[in-house]
Coordinates of C-alpha atoms in Angstrom, one line a residue:
X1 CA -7.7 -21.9 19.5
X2 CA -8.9 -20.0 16.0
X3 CA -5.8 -18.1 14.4
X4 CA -6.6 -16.7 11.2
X5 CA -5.0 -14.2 8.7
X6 CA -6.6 -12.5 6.5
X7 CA -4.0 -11.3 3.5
X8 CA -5.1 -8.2 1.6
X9 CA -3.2 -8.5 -1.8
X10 CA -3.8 -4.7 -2.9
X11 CA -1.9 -3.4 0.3
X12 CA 0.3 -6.4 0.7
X13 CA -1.2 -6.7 4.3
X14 CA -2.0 -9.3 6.9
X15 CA -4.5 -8.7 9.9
X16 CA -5.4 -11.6 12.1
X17 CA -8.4 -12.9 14.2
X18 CA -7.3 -14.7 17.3
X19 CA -10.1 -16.7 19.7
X20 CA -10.9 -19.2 21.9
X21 CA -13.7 -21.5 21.3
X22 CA -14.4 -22.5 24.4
X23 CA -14.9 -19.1 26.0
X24 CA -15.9 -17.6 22.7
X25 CA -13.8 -14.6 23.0
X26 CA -11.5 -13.0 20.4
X27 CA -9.2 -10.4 19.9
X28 CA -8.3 -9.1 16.1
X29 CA -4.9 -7.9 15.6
X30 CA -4.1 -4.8 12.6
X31 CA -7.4 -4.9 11.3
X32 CA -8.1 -2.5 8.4
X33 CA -10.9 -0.6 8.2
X34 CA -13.8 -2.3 6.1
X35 CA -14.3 -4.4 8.9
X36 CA -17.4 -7.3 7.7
X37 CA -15.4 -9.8 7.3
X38 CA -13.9 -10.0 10.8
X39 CA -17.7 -9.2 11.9
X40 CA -19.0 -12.2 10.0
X41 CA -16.3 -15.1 10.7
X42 CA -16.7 -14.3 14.1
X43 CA -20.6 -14.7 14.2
X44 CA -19.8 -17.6 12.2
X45 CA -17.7 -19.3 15.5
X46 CA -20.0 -17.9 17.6
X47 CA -17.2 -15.6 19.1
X48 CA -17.4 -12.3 20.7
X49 CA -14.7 -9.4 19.6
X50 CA -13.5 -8.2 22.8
X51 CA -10.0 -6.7 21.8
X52 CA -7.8 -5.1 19.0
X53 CA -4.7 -4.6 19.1
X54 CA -2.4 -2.6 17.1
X55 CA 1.5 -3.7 16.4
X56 CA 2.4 -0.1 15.8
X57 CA 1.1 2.9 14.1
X58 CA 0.9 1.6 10.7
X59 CA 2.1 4.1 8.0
X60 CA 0.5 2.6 4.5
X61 CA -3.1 1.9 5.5
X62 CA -5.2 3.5 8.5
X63 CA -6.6 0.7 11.3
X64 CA -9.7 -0.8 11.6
X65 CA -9.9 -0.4 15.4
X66 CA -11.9 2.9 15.8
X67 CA -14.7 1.0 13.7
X68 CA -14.2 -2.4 15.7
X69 CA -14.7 -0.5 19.0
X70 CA -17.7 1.6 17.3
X71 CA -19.0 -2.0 16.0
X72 CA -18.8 -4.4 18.8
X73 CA -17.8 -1.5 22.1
X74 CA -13.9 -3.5 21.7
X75 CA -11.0 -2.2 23.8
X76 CA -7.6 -0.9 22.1
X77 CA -4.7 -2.3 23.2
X78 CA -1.3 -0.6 22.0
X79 CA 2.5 -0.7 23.3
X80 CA 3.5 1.2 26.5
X81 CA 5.0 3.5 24.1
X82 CA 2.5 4.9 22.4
X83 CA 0.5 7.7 22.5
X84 CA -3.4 8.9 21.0
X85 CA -6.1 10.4 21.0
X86 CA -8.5 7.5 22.1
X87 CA -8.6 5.6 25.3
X88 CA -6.2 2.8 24.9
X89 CA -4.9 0.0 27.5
X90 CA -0.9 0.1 27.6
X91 CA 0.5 -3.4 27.0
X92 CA 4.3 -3.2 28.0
X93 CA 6.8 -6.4 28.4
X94 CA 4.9 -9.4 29.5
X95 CA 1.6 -7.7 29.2
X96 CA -1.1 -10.7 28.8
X97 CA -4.2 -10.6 27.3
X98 CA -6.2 -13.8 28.2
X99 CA -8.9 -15.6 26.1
X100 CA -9.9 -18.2 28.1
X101 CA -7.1 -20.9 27.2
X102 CA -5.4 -18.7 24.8
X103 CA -2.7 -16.3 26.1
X104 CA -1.6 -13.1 23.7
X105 CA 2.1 -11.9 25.7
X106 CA 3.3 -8.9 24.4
X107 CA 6.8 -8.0 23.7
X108 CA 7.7 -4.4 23.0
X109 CA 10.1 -4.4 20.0
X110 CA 10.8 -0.9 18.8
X111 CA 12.6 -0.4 15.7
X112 CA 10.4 0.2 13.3
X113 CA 8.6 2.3 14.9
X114 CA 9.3 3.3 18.6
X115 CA 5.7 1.5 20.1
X116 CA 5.9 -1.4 18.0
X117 CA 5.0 -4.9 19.3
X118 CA 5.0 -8.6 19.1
X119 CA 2.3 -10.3 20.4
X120 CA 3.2 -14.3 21.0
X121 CA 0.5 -16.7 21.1
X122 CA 0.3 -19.5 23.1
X123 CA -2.5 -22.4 23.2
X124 CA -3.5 -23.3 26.7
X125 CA -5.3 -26.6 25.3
X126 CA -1.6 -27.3 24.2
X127 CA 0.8 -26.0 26.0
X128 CA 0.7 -23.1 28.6
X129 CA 4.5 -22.6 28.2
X130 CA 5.4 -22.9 24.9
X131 CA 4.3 -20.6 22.1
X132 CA 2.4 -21.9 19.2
X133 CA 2.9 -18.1 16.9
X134 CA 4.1 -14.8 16.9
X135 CA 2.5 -12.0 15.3
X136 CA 5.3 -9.7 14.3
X137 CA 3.6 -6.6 12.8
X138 CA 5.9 -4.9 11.0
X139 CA 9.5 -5.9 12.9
X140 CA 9.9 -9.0 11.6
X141 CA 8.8 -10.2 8.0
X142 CA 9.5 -13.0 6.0
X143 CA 12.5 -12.5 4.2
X144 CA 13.0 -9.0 5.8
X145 CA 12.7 -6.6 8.9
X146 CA 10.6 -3.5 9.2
X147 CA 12.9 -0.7 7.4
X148 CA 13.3 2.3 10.5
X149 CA 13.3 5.0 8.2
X150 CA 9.5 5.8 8.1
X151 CA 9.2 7.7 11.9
X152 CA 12.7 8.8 12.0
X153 CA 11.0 12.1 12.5
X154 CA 9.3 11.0 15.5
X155 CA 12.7 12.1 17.7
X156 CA 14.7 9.4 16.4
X157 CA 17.2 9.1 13.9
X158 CA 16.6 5.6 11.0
X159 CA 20.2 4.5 12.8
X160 CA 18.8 5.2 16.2
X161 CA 15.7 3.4 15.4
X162 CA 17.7 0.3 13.4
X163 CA 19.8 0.4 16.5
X164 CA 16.9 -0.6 18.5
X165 CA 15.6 -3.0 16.3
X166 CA 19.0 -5.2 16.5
X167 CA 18.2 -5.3 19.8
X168 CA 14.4 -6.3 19.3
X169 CA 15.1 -8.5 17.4
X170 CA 18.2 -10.5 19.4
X171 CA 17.2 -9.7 22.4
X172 CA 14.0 -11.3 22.5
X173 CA 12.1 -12.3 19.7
X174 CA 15.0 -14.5 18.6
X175 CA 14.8 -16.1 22.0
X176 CA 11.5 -17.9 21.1
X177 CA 11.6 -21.2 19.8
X178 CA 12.5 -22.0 16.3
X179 CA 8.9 -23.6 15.7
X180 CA 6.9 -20.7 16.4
X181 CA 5.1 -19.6 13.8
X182 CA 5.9 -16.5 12.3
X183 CA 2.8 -14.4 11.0
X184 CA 4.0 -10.6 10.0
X185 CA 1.9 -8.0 9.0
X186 CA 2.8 -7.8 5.4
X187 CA 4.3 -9.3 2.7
X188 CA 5.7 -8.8 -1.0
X189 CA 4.9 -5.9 -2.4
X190 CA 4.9 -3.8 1.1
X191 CA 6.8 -0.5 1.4
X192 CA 7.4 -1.2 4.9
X193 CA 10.6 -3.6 3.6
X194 CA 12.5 -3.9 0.8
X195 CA 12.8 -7.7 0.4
X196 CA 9.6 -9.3 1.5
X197 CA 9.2 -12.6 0.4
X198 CA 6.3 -14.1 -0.8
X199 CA 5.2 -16.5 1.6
X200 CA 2.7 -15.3 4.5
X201 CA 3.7 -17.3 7.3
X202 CA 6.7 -19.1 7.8
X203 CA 8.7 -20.2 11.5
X204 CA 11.3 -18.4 13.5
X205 CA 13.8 -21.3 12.8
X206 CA 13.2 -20.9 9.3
X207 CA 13.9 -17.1 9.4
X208 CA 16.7 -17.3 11.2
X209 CA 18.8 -19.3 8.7
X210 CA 17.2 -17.6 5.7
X211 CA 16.5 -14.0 6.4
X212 CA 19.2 -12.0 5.1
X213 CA 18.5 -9.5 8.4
X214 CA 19.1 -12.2 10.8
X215 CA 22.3 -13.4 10.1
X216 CA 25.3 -13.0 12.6
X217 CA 26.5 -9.8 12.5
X218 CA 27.5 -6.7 15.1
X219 CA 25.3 -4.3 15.3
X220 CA 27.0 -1.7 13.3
X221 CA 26.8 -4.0 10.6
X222 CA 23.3 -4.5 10.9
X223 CA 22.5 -0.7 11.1
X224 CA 24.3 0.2 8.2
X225 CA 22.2 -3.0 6.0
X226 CA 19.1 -2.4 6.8
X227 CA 19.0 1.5 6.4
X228 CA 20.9 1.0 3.2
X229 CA 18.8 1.2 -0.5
X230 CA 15.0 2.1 0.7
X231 CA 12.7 2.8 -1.7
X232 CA 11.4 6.1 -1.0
X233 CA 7.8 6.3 0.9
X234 CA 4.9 7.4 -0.5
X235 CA 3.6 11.1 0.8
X236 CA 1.0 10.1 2.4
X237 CA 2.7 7.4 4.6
X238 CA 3.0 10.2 7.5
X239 CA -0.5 11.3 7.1
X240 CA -1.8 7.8 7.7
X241 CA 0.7 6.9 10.2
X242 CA -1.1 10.5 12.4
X243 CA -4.4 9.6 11.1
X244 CA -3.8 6.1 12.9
X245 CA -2.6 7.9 16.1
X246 CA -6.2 10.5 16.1
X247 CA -9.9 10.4 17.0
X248 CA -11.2 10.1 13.5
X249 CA -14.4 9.7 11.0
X250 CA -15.0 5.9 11.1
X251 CA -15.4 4.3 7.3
X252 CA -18.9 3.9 7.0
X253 CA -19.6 7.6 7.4
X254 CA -17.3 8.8 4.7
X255 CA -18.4 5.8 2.4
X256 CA -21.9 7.6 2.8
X257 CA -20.3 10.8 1.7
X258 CA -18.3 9.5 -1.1
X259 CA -21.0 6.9 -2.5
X260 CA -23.1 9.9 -3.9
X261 CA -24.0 8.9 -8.0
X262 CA -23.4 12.1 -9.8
X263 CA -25.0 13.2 -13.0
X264 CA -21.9 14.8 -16.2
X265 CA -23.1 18.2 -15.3
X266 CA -22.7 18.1 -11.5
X267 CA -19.7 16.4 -12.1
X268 CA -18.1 18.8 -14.5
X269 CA -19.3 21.7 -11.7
X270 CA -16.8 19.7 -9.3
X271 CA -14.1 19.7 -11.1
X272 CA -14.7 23.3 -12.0
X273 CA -14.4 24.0 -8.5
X274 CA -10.7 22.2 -8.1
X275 CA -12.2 18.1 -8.1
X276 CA -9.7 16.1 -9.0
X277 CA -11.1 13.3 -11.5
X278 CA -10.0 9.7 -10.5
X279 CA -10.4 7.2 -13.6
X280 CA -10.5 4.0 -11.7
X281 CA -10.6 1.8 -14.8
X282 CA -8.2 -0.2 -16.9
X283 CA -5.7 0.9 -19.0
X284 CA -7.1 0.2 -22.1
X285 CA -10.7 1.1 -21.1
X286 CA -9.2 4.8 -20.2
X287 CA -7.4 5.1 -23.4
X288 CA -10.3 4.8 -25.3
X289 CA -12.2 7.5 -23.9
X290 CA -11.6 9.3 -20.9
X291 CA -13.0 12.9 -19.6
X292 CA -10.6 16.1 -20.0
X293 CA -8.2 16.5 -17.2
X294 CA -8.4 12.5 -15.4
X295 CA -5.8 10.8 -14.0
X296 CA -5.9 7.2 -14.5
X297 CA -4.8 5.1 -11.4
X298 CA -7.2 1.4 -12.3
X299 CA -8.7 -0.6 -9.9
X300 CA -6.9 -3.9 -11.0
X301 CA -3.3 -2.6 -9.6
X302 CA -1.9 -0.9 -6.4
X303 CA -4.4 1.7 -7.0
X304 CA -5.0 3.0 -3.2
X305 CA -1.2 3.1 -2.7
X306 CA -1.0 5.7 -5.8
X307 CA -4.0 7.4 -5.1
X308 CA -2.3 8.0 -1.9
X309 CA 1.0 8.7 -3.6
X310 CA -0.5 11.2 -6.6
X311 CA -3.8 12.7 -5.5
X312 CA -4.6 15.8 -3.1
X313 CA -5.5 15.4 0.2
X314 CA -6.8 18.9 -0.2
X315 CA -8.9 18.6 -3.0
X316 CA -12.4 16.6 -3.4
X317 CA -12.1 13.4 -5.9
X318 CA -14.5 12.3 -8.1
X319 CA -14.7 8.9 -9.2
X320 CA -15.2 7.6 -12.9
X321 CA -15.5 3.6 -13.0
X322 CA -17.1 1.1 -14.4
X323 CA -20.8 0.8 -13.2
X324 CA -20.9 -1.4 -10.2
X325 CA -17.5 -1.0 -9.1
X326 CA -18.3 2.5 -7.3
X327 CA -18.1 0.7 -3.5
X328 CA -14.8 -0.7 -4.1
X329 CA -13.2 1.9 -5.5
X330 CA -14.6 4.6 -2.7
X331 CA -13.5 1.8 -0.2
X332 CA -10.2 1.1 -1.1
X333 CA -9.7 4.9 -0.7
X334 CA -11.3 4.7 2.9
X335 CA -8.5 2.1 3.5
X336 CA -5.5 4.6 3.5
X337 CA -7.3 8.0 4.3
X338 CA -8.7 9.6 1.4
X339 CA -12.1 10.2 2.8
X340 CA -12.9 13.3 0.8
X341 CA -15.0 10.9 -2.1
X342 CA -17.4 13.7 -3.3
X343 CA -19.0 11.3 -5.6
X344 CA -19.0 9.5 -8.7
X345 CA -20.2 9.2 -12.3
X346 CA -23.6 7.8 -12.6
X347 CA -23.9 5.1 -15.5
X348 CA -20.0 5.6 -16.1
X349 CA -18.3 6.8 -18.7
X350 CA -20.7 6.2 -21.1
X351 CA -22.7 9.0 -19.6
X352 CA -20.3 11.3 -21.2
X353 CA -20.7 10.1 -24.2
X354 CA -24.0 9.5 -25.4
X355 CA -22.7 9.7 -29.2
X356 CA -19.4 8.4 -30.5
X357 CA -18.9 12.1 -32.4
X358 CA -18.4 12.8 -29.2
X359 CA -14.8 11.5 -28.6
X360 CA -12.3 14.1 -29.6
X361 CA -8.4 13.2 -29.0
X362 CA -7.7 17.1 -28.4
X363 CA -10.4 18.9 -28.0
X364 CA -10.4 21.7 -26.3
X365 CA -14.0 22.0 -24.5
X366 CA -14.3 20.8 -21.3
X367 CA -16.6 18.2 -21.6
X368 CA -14.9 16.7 -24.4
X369 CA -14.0 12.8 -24.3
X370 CA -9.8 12.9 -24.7
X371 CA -8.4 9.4 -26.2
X372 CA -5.1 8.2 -25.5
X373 CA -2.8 6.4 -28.3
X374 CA -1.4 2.5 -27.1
X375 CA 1.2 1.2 -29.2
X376 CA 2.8 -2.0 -29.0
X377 CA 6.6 -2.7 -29.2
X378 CA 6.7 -3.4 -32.9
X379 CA 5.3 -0.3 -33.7
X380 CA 7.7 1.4 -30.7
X381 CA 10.8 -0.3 -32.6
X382 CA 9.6 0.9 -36.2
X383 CA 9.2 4.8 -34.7
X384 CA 13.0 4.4 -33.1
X385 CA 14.5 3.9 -36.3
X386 CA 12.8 6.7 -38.1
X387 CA 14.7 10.3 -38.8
X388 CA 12.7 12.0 -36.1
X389 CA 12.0 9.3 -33.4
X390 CA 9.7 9.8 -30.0
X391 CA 11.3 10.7 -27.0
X392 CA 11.0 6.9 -24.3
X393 CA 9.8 7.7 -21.3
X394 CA 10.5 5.1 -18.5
X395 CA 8.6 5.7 -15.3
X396 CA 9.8 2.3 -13.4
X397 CA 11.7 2.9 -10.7
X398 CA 15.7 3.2 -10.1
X399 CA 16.4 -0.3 -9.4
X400 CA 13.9 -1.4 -12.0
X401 CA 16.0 0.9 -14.5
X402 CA 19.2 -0.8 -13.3
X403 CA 18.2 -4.2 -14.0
X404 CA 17.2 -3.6 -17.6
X405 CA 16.0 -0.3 -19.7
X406 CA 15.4 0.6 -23.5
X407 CA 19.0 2.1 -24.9
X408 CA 17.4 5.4 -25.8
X409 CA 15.2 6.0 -22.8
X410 CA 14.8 8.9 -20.3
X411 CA 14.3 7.6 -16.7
X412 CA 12.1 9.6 -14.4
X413 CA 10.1 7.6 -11.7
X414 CA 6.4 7.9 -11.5
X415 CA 6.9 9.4 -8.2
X416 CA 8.6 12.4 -9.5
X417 CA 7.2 12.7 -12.2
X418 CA 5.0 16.1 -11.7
X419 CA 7.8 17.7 -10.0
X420 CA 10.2 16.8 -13.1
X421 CA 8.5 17.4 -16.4
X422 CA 10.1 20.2 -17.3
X423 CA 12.9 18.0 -18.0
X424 CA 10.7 16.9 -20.7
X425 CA 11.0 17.8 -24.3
X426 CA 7.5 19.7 -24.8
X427 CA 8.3 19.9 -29.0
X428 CA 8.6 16.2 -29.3
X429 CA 6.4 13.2 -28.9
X430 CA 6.2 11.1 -25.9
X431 CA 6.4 7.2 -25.8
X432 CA 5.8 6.5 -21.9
X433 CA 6.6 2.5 -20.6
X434 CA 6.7 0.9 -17.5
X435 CA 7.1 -2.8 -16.4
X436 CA 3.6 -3.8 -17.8
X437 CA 1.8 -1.1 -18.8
X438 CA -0.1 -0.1 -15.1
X439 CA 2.0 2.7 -14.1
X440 CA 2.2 4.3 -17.4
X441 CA -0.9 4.6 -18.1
X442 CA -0.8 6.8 -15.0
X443 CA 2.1 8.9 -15.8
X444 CA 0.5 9.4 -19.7
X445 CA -2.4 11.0 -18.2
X446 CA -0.6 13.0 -15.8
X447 CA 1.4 14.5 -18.8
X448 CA -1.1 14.9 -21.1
X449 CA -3.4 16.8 -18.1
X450 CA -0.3 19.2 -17.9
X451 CA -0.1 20.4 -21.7
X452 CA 1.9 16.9 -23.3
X453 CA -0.4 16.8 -26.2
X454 CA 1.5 13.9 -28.0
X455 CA 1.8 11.0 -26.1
X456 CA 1.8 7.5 -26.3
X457 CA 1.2 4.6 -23.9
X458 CA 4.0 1.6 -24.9
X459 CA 1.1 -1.3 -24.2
X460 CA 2.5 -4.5 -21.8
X461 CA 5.3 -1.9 -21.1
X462 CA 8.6 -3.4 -21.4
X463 CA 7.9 -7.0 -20.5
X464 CA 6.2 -7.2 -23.5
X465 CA 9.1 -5.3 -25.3
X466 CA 11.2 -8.1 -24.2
X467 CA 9.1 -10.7 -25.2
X468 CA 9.1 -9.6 -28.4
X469 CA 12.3 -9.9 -28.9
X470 CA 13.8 -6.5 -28.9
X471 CA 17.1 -5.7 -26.9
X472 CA 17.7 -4.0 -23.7
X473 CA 20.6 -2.7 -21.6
X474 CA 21.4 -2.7 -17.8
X475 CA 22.5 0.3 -16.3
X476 CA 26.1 0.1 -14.4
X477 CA 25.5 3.1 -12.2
X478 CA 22.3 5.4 -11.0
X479 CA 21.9 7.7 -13.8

């Protein structure tokens, strides 16, 4: 038997590739989209993709298994529950998908979503009866269930749904062994819980004495837990979790629409026409010089999940990165929806700016190079104590601001931050922070795009405030 994961770090997601080497077939389970490297490690083994099947209608990345089935002619499998707009075979309880000696049993375990499933594994060159692993999509995770909040539109109420995840979870996949692998489909840094732990695979034995979710408790109790202190979704987390559910573009035809290099002029025609501009680069690269009117969401962070969370799904994007890096940042896009890539800057951003004169912090042509200032904590700490200090903006979220925050700080999450800036004082400069200096970066070119013409990125955010020394507060209540 071949059982391997493959962990995306960026999405905080695990798909898995299950065959048989003796019959050379294979199934992949939750693939995502860019789909070569399932393609090529089975080729490798000499296996033949068959099946995919899908644990649930996953709400934070769109599936892979419209391009499988385009790629290799693979059927869909989903739980009895679910419905699409693609043929799909119906796997209720005790469905089996056999692979010559390897066996994939479904169980349908809703809770997280109403069609969600396990798929247990078992090893015919082993033992037949026993299950080797159990692939637990997005009920079961290590350290954590799947939160029922996300489709409690779906006819269901988030107690309903956790409700029906109890029983999912106690009435049968807690019934396997305690030394069957556990392998869920995502882990820290997922959306889809709120205290995934950092391991990738771990056993059912092992869960049940650690996982706070497991413990004995009545129902009621349980509801009320795990519904309790969600983060709140990203927006687009319904539009992926329908996009999964539809007959859709497959990537490599919106890659060919989005991979189109783009000259400053053409590209200033875009965004005259309602383009959003998408700086893909680092923080520090962006403050440097940066075109009018970008928002800065880099390529070395969660940068699909707040592309997803910030950008229009109405409005073409244009991409400004650092040459060479035009596929991966079009791609990573593809991977949660946002197929509507009109292009990017050829040569990068030094295409704008063919002389330094060029760079102007405020000026107010269009094709102007904007700067940003960074300024580290020292200099933050100096500009507190003056007579007129900068307003601190922290755009971390709640739970970050409870566990530590600068004194003097206003708190407004990067999430809400468009729909809150008139909070803001306009009359006063901005010093904008956030854990590291990732998300701020973000929010300082989101407020500067709306009219903030003095603002200032707090470089390493406040981890490096902290390091230096300089003191913080915890907050004893929500503010």
């Amino acid at each position: 038997m071949i059982l391997k994961q493959y962990y995306l770090g960026c999405l905080a997601q695990a798909s898995y590739l299950i065959g048989d080497l003796k019959s050379k077939r294979a199934a992949i389970v939750d693939p995502r989209r860019d789909t070569q490297e399932y393609l090529d490690d089975a080729r490798a083994l000499g296996l033949s993709i068959g099946h995919v099947l899908l644990s649930h209608f996953h709400a934070d990345f769109v599936s892979g298994h419209l391009e499988l089935q385009e790629l290799t002619g693979a059927t869909i499998h989903l739980g009895a529950r679910a419905t699409a707009e693609f043929a799909f075979v119906p796997m209720a309880d005790g469905s089996a998908l056999e692979l010559g000696s390897v066996r994939l049993e479904v169980l349908e375990t809703p809770g997280h979503t109403p069609e969600s499933i396990c798929i247990v594994v078992y090893d015919g060159s082993d033992d037949r009866r026993r299950p080797r692993a159990v692939l637990t999509g997005d009920t079961l995770f290590i350290g954590d269930v799947g939160r029922p909040d996300l489709m409690a539109s779906t006819g269901f109420t988030a107690h309903e749904l956790a409700g029906q995840l109890y029983e999912s979870l106690h009435g049968k996949l807690l019934r396997l062994p305690d030394d069957t692998l556990v392998y869920p489909g995502h882990g820290a840094g997922s959306m889809c819980g709120k205290n995934l732990g950092s391991e990738t695979v771990s056993t059912l034995g092992a869960q049940r004495r650690s996982n706070y979710a497991l413990q004995p408790m009545p129902k009621d109790e349980f509801i009320r837990l795990v519904t309790a202190d969600q983060l709140e979704a990203p927006a687009y987390f319904a539009f992926d979790a329908q996009l999964n559910r539809s007959r859709r573009a497959i990537l490599p035809e919106s890659m060919q629409r989005g991979l189109r290099p783009l000259s400053l002029p053409a590209l200033l025609a875009l965004r005259a026409h309602g383009a959003q501009l998408l700086d893909a680069r680092e923080a520090a690269d962006f403050a440097r010089a940066h075109l009018a009117g970008s928002v800065n969401i880099g390529l070395g962070g969660s940068y699909a999940t707040w592309a997803g969370t910030l950008l229009d799904r109405d409005r073409p994007i244009v991409i400004v990165c650092e040459p060479g890096r035009e596929y991966e940042a079009t791609m990573r896009l593809g991977r949660i929806g946002l197929d509507h890539v009109a292009g990017f800057l050829q040569g990068g951003i030094d295409a704008a700016a063919p002389e330094p004169q060029a760079l102007h912090p405020a000026a107010p042509a269009a094709e102007s190079l904007w700067s940003l200032d960074r300024i580290t904590p020292l200099e933050l700490a100096v500009q507190l104590r003056a007579a007129a200090p900068p307003v601190v903006l922290d755009v971390r979220t709640t739970r970050e601001w409870q566990e530590k925050r600068i004194a003097t700080a206003i708190h407004v999450p990067l999430t809400k931050l468009r729909e809150r800036m008139g909070e803001l004082p306009a009359d006063r400069p901005l010093v904008v922070h956030c854990a590291g200096g990732y998300r701020s970066s973000t929010a300082a070119s989101l407020l500067r795009n709306a009219g903030h013409g003095h603002v200032a990125d707090l470089a390493g955010g406040i981890d490096a405030w902290v390091q230096a020394g300089h003191p913080v507060e915890t907050a004893l209540a929500i503010p």
